[in-house]
PDB file of C-alpha atoms in Angstrom:
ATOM      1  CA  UNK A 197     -14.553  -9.004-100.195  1.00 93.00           C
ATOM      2  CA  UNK A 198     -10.634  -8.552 -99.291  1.00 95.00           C
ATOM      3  CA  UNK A 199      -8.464  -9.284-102.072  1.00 97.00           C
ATOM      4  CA  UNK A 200      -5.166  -9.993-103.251  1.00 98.00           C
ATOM      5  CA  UNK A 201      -4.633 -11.527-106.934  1.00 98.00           C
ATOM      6  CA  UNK A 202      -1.205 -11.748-108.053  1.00 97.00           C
ATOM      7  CA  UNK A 203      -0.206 -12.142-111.377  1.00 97.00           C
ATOM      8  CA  UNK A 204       3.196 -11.998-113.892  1.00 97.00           C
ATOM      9  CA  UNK A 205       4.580 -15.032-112.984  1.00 96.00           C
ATOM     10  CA  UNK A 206       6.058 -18.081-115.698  1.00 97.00           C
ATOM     11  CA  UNK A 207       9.409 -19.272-116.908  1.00 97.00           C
ATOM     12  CA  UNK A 208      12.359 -17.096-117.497  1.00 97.00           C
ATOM     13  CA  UNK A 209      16.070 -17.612-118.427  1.00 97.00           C
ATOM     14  CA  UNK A 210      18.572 -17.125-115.653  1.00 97.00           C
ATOM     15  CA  UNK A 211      19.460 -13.251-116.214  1.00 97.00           C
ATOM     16  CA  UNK A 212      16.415 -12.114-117.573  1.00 97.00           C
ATOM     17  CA  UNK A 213      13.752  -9.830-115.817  1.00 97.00           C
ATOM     18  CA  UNK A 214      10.215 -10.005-114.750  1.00 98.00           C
ATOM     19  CA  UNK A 215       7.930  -7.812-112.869  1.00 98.00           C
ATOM     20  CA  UNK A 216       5.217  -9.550-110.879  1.00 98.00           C
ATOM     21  CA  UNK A 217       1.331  -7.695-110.040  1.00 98.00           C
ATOM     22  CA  UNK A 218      -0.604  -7.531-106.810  1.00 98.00           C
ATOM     23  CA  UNK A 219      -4.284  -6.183-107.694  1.00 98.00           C
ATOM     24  CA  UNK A 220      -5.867  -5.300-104.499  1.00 97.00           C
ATOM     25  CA  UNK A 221      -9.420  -5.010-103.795  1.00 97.00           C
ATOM     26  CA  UNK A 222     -12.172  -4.691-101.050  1.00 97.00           C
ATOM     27  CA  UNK A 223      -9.789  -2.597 -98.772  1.00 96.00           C
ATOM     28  CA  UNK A 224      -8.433   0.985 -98.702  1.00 96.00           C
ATOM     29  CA  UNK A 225      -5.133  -0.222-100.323  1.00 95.00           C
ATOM     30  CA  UNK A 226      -3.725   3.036 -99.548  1.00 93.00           C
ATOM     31  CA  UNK A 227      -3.651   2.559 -95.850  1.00 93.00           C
ATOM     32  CA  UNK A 228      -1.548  -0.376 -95.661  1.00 94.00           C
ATOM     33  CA  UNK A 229       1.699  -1.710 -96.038  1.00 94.00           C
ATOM     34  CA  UNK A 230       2.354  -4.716 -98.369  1.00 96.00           C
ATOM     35  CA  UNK A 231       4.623  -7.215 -98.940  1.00 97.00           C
ATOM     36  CA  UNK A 232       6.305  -9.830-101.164  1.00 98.00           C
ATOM     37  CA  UNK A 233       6.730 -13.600 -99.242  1.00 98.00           C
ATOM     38  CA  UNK A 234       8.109 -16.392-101.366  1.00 98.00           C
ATOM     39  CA  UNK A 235       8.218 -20.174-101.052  1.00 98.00           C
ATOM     40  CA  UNK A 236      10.133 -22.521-103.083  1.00 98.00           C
ATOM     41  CA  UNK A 237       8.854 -25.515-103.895  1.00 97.00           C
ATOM     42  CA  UNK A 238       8.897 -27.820-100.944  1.00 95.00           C
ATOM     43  CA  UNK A 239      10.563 -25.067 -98.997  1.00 97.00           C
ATOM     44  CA  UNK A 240       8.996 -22.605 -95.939  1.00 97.00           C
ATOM     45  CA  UNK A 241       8.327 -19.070 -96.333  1.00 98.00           C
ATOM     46  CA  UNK A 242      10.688 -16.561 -97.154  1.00 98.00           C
ATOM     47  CA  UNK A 243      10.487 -12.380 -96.835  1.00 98.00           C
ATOM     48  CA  UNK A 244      11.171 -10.922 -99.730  1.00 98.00           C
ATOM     49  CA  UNK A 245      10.443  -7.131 -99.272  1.00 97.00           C
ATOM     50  CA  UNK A 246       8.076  -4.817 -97.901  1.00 95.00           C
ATOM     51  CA  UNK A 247       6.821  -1.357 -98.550  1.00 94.00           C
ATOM     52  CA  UNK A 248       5.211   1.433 -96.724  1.00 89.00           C
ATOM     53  CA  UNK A 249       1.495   2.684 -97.126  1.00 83.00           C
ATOM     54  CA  UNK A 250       2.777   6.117 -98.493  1.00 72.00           C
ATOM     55  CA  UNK A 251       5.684   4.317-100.514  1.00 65.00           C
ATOM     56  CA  UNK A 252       8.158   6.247 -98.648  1.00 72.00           C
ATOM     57  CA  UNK A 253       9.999   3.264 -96.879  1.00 89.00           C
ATOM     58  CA  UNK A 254      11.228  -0.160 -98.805  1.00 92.00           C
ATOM     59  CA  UNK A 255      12.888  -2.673 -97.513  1.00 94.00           C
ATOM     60  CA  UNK A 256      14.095  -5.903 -99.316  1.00 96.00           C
ATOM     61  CA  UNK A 257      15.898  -9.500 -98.052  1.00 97.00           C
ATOM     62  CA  UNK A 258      19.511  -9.420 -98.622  1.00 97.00           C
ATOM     63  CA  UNK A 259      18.931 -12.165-101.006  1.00 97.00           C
ATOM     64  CA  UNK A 260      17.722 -10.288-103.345  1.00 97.00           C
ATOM     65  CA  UNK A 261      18.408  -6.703-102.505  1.00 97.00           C
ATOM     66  CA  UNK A 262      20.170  -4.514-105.751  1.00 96.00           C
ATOM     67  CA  UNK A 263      18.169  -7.170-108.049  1.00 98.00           C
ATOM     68  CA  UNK A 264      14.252  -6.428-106.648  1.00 98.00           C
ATOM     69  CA  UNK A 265      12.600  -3.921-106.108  1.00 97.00           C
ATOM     70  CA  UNK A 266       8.889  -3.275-104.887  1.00 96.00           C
ATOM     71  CA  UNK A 267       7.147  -0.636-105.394  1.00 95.00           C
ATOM     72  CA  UNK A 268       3.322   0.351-105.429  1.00 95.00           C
ATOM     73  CA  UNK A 269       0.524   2.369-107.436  1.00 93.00           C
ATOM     74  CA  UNK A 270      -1.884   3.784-104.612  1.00 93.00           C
ATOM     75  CA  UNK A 271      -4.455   5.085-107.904  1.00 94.00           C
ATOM     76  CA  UNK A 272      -4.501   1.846-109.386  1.00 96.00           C
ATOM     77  CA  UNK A 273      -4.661  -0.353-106.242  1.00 96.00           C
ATOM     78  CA  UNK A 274      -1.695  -2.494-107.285  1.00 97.00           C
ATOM     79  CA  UNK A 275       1.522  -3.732-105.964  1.00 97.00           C
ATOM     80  CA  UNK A 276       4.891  -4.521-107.964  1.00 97.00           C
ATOM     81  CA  UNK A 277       7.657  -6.424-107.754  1.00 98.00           C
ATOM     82  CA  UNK A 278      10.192  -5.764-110.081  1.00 98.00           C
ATOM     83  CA  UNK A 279      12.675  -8.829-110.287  1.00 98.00           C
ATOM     84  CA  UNK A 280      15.842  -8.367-112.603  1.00 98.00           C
ATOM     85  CA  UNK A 281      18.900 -10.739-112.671  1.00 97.00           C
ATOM     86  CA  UNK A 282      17.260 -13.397-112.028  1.00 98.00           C
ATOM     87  CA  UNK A 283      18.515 -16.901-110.526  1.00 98.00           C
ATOM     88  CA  UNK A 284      17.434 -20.356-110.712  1.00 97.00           C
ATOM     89  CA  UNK A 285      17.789 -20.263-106.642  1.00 97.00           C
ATOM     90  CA  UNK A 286      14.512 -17.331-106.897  1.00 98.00           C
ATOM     91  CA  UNK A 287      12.630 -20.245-108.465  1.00 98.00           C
ATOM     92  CA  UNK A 288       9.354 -20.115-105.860  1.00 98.00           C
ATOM     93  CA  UNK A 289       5.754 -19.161-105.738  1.00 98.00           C
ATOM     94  CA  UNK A 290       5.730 -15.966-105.032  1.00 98.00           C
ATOM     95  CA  UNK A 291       2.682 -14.087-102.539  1.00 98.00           C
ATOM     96  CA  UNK A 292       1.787 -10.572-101.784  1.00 98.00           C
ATOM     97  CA  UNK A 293       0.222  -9.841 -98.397  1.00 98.00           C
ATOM     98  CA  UNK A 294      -1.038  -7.071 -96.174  1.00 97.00           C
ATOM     99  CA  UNK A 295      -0.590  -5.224 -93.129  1.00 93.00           C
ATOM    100  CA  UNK A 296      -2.465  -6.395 -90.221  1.00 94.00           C
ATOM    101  CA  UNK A 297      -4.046  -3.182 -89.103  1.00 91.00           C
ATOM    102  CA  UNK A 298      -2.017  -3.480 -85.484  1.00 85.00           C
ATOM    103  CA  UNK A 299       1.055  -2.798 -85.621  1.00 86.00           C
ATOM    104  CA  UNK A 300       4.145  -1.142 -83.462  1.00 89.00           C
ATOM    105  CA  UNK A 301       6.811   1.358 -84.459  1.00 88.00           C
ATOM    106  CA  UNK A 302      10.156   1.421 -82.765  1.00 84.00           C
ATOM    107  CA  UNK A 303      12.878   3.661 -83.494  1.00 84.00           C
ATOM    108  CA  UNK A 304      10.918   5.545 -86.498  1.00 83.00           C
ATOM    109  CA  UNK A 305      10.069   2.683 -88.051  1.00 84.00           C
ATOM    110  CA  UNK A 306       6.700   0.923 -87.843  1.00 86.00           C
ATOM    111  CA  UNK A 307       6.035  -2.531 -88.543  1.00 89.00           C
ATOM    112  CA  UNK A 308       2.768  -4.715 -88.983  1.00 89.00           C
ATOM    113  CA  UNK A 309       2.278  -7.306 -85.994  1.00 91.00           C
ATOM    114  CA  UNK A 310       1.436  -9.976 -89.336  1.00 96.00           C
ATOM    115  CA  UNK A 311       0.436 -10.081 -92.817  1.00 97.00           C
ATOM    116  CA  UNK A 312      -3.477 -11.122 -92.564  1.00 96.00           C
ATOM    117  CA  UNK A 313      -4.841 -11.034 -96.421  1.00 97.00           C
ATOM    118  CA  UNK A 314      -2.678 -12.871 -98.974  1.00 98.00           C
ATOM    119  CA  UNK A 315      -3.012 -13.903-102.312  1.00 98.00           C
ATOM    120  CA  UNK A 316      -2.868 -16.989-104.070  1.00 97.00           C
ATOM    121  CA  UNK A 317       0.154 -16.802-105.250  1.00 98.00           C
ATOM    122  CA  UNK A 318       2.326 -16.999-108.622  1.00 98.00           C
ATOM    123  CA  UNK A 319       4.694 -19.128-109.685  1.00 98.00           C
ATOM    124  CA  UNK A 320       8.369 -17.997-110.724  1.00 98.00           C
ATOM    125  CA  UNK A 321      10.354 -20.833-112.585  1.00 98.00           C
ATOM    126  CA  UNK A 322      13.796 -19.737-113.423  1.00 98.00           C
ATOM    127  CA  UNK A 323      15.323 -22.139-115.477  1.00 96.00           C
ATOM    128  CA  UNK A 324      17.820 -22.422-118.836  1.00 92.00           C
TER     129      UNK A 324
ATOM    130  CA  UNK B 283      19.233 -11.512 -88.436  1.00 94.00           C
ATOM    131  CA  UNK B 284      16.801 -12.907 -86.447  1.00 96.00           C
ATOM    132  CA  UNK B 285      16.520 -16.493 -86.893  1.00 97.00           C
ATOM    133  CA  UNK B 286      13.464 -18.475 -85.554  1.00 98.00           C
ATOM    134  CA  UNK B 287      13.548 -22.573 -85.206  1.00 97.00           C
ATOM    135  CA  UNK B 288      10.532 -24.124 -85.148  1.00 97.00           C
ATOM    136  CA  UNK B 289      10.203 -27.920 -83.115  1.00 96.00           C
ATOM    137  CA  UNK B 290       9.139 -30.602 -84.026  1.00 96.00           C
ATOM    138  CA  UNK B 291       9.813 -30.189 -87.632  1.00 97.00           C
ATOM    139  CA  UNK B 292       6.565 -32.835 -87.671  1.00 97.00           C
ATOM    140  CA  UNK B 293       4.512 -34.723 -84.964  1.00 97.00           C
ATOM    141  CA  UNK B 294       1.918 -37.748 -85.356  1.00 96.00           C
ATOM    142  CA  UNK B 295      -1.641 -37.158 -83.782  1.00 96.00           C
ATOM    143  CA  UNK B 296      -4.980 -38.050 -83.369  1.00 95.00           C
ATOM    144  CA  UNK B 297      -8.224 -36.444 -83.899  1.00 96.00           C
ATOM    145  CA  UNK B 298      -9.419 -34.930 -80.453  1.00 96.00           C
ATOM    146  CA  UNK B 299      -5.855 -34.734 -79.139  1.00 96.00           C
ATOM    147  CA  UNK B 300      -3.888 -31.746 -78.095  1.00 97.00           C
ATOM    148  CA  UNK B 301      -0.581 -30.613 -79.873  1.00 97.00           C
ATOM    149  CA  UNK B 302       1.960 -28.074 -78.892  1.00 98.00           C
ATOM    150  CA  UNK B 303       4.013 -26.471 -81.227  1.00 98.00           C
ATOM    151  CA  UNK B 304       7.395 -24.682 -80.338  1.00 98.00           C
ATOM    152  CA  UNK B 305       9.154 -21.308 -81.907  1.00 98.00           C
ATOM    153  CA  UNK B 306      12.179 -19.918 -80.446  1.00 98.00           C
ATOM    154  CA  UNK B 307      13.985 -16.672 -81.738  1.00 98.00           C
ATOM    155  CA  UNK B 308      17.361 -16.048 -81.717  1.00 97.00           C
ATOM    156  CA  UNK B 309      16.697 -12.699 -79.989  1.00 97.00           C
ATOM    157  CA  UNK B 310      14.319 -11.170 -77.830  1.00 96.00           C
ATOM    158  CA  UNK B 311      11.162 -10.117 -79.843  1.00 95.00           C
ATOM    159  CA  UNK B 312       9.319  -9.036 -77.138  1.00 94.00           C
ATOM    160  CA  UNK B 313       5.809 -10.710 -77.835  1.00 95.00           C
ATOM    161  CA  UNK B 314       5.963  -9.482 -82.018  1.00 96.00           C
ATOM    162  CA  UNK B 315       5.323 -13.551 -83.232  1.00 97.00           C
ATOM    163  CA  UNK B 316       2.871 -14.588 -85.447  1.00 98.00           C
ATOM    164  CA  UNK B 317       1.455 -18.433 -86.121  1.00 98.00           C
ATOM    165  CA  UNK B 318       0.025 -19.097 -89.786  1.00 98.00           C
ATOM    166  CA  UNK B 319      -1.406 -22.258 -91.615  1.00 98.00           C
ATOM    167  CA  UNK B 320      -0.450 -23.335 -94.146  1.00 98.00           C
ATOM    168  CA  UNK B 321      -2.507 -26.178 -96.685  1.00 97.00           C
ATOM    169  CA  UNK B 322      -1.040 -27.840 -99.164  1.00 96.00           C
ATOM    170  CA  UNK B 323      -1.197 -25.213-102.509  1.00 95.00           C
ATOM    171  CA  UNK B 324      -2.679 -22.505-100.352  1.00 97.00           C
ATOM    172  CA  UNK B 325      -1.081 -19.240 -99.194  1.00 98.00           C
ATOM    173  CA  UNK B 326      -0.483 -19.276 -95.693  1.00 98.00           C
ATOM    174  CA  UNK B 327      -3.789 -18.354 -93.291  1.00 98.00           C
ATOM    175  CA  UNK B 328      -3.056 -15.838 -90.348  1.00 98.00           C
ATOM    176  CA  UNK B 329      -3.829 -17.664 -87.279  1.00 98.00           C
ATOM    177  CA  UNK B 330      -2.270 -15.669 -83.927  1.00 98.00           C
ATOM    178  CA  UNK B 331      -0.766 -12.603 -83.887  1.00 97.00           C
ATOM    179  CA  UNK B 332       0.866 -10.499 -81.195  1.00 95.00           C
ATOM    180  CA  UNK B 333       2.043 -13.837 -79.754  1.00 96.00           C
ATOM    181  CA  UNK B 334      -1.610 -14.924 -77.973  1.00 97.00           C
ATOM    182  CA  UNK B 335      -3.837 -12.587 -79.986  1.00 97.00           C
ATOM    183  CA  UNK B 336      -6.892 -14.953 -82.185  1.00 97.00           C
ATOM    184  CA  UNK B 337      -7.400 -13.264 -85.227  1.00 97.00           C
ATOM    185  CA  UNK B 338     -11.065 -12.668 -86.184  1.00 96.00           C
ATOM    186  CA  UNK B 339     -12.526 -15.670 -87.447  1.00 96.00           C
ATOM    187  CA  UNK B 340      -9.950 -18.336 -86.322  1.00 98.00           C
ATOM    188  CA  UNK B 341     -11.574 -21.356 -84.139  1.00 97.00           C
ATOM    189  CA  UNK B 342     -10.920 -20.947 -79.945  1.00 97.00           C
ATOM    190  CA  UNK B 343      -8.973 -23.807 -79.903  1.00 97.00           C
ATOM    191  CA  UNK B 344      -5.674 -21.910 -81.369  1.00 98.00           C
ATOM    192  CA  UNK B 345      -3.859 -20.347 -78.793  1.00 98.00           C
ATOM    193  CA  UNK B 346      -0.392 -19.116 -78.453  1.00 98.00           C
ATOM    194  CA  UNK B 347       1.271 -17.511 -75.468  1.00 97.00           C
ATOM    195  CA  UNK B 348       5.035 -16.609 -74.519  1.00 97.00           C
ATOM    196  CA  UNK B 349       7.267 -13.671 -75.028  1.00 97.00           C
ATOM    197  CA  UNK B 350      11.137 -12.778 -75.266  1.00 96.00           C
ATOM    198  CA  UNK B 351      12.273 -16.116 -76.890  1.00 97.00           C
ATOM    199  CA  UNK B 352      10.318 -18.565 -76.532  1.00 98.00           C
ATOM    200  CA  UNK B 353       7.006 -19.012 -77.860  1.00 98.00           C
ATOM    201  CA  UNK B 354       4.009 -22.061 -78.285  1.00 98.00           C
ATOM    202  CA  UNK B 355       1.040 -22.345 -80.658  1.00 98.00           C
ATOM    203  CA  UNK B 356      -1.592 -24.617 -79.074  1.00 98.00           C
ATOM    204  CA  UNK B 357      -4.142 -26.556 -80.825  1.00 97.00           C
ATOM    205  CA  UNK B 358      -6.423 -28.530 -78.711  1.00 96.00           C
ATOM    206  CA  UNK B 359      -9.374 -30.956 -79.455  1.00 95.00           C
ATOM    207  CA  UNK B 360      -7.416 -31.273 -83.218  1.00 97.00           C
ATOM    208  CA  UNK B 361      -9.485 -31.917 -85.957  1.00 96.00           C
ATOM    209  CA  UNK B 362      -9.563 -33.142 -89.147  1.00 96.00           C
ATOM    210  CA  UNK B 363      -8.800 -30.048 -91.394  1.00 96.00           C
ATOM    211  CA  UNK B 364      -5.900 -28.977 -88.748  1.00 97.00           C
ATOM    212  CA  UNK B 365      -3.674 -31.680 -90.118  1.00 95.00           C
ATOM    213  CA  UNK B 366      -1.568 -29.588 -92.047  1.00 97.00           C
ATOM    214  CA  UNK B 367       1.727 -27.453 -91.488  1.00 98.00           C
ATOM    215  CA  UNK B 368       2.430 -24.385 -89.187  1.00 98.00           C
ATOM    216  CA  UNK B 369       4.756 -21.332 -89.549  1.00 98.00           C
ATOM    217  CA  UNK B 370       6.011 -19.508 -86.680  1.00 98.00           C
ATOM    218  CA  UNK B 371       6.950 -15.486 -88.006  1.00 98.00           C
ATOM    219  CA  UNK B 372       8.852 -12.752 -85.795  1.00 97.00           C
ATOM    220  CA  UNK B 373       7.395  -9.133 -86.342  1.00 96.00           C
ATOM    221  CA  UNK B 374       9.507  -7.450 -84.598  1.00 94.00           C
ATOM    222  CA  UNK B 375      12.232  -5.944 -86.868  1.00 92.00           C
ATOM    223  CA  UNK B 376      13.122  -6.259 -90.633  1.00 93.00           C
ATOM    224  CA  UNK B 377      13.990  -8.622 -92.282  1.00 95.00           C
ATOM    225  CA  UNK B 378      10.929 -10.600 -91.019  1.00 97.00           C
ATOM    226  CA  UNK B 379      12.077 -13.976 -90.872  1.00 98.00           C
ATOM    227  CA  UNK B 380       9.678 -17.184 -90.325  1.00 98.00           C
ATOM    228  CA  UNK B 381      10.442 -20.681 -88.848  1.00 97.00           C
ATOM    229  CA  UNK B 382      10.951 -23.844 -90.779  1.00 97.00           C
ATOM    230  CA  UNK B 383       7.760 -24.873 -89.896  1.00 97.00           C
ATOM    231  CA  UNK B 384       5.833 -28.182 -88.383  1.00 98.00           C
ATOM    232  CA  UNK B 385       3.921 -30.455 -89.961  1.00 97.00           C
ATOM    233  CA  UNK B 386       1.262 -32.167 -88.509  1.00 97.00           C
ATOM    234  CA  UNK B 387       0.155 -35.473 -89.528  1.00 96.00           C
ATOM    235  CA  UNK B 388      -2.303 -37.984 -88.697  1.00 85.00           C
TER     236      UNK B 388
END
């Protein structure tokens, strides 16, 4: 079946780095766009950065843009998220999601009309 | 950015009732909204997209409609398992931004 298992997650110092995993499976992973949503605890959903099927568009939240980056592996079915600096305030569970096959493009730049597979999620805990 | 407010942040209901749930965007998105579940320790579930479209597998009695600015998720004949909290999510342009979401409680 569809799947998304994250992975990578746990405790880090404020500063330090950590790169979180998306293994896909059950889908042809290279066809859609993913995505990084987070959620602090107690907190609503927050975008955190997308990326195109073909890797060649990224886009990340001002919040963390210059400290994350995602990226993906199209032969290994996986998804990155590669978080450096880190601050207590990214303290959150952190989920990778799809592209919705329907989607709309407007002004060379197509986006997914929602994110309909997501995984279960890792927890980030950035703390001294 | 686009910045979408949810209302009520919570309302009280009964089984079998029907509960409206509001999202308005700070901009037009055109009809580019999306309504997901959310249970407690659970990733969010994809409900509507495309403002009134039922994604596959989702019961009939989620519906959402509007367009431009203002949008509603419906849930009629609530049951037991829909007590739980909503998110309202514009598609329309990055950065995709979500609404504070409602809770819905017994």
């Amino acid at each position: 079946q569809v799947q998304l298992v994250e992975s990578g997650g746990g405790v880090v110092q404020p500063g330090r780095s950590l790169r979180l995993s998306c293994a896909a499976s059950g889908f042809f992973f290279s066809s859609y766009g993913m995505h990084w949503v987070r959620q602090a605890p107690g907190k609503g959903l927050e975008w955190v950065a997308s990326i195109s099927y073909e890797r060649s568009d990224e886009y990340h939240a001002d919040s963390v843009k210059g400290r994350f980056t995602i990226s993906r592996d199209n032969s290994k079915n996986t998804l990155y998220l590669e978080m450096n600096s880190l601050k207590p305030e990214d303290t959150a569970v952190y989920y990778c999601a799809k592209d919705l096959p329907s989607r709309h493009c407007s002004n060379g730049v197509c986006y997914p009309d929602a994110f309909d597979i997501w995984g279960q999620g890792t927890m980030v805990t950035v703390s001294s | 950015d686009i910045q979408m407010t949810q209302s009520p942040s919570s309302v009280s209901a009964s089984i079998g009732d029907r509960v409206t749930i509001t999202c308005r965007a700070s901009q037009d998105i055109r009809s580019f909204l999306a309504w997901y579940q959310q249970k407690p320790g659970k990733a969010p579930k994809l409900l509507i997209y495309a403002a009134s479209s039922l994604q596959s597998g989702v019961p009939s009695r989620f519906s959402g409609s509007g367009s431009g600015t203002d949008f509603t998720l419906t849930i009629s004949n609530l049951q037991p398992e829909d007590f739980t909290t909503y998110y309202c999510q514009q598609a329309d342009s990055f950065p995709f931004t979500f609404g504070g979401g409602t809770k819905v409680e017994i």
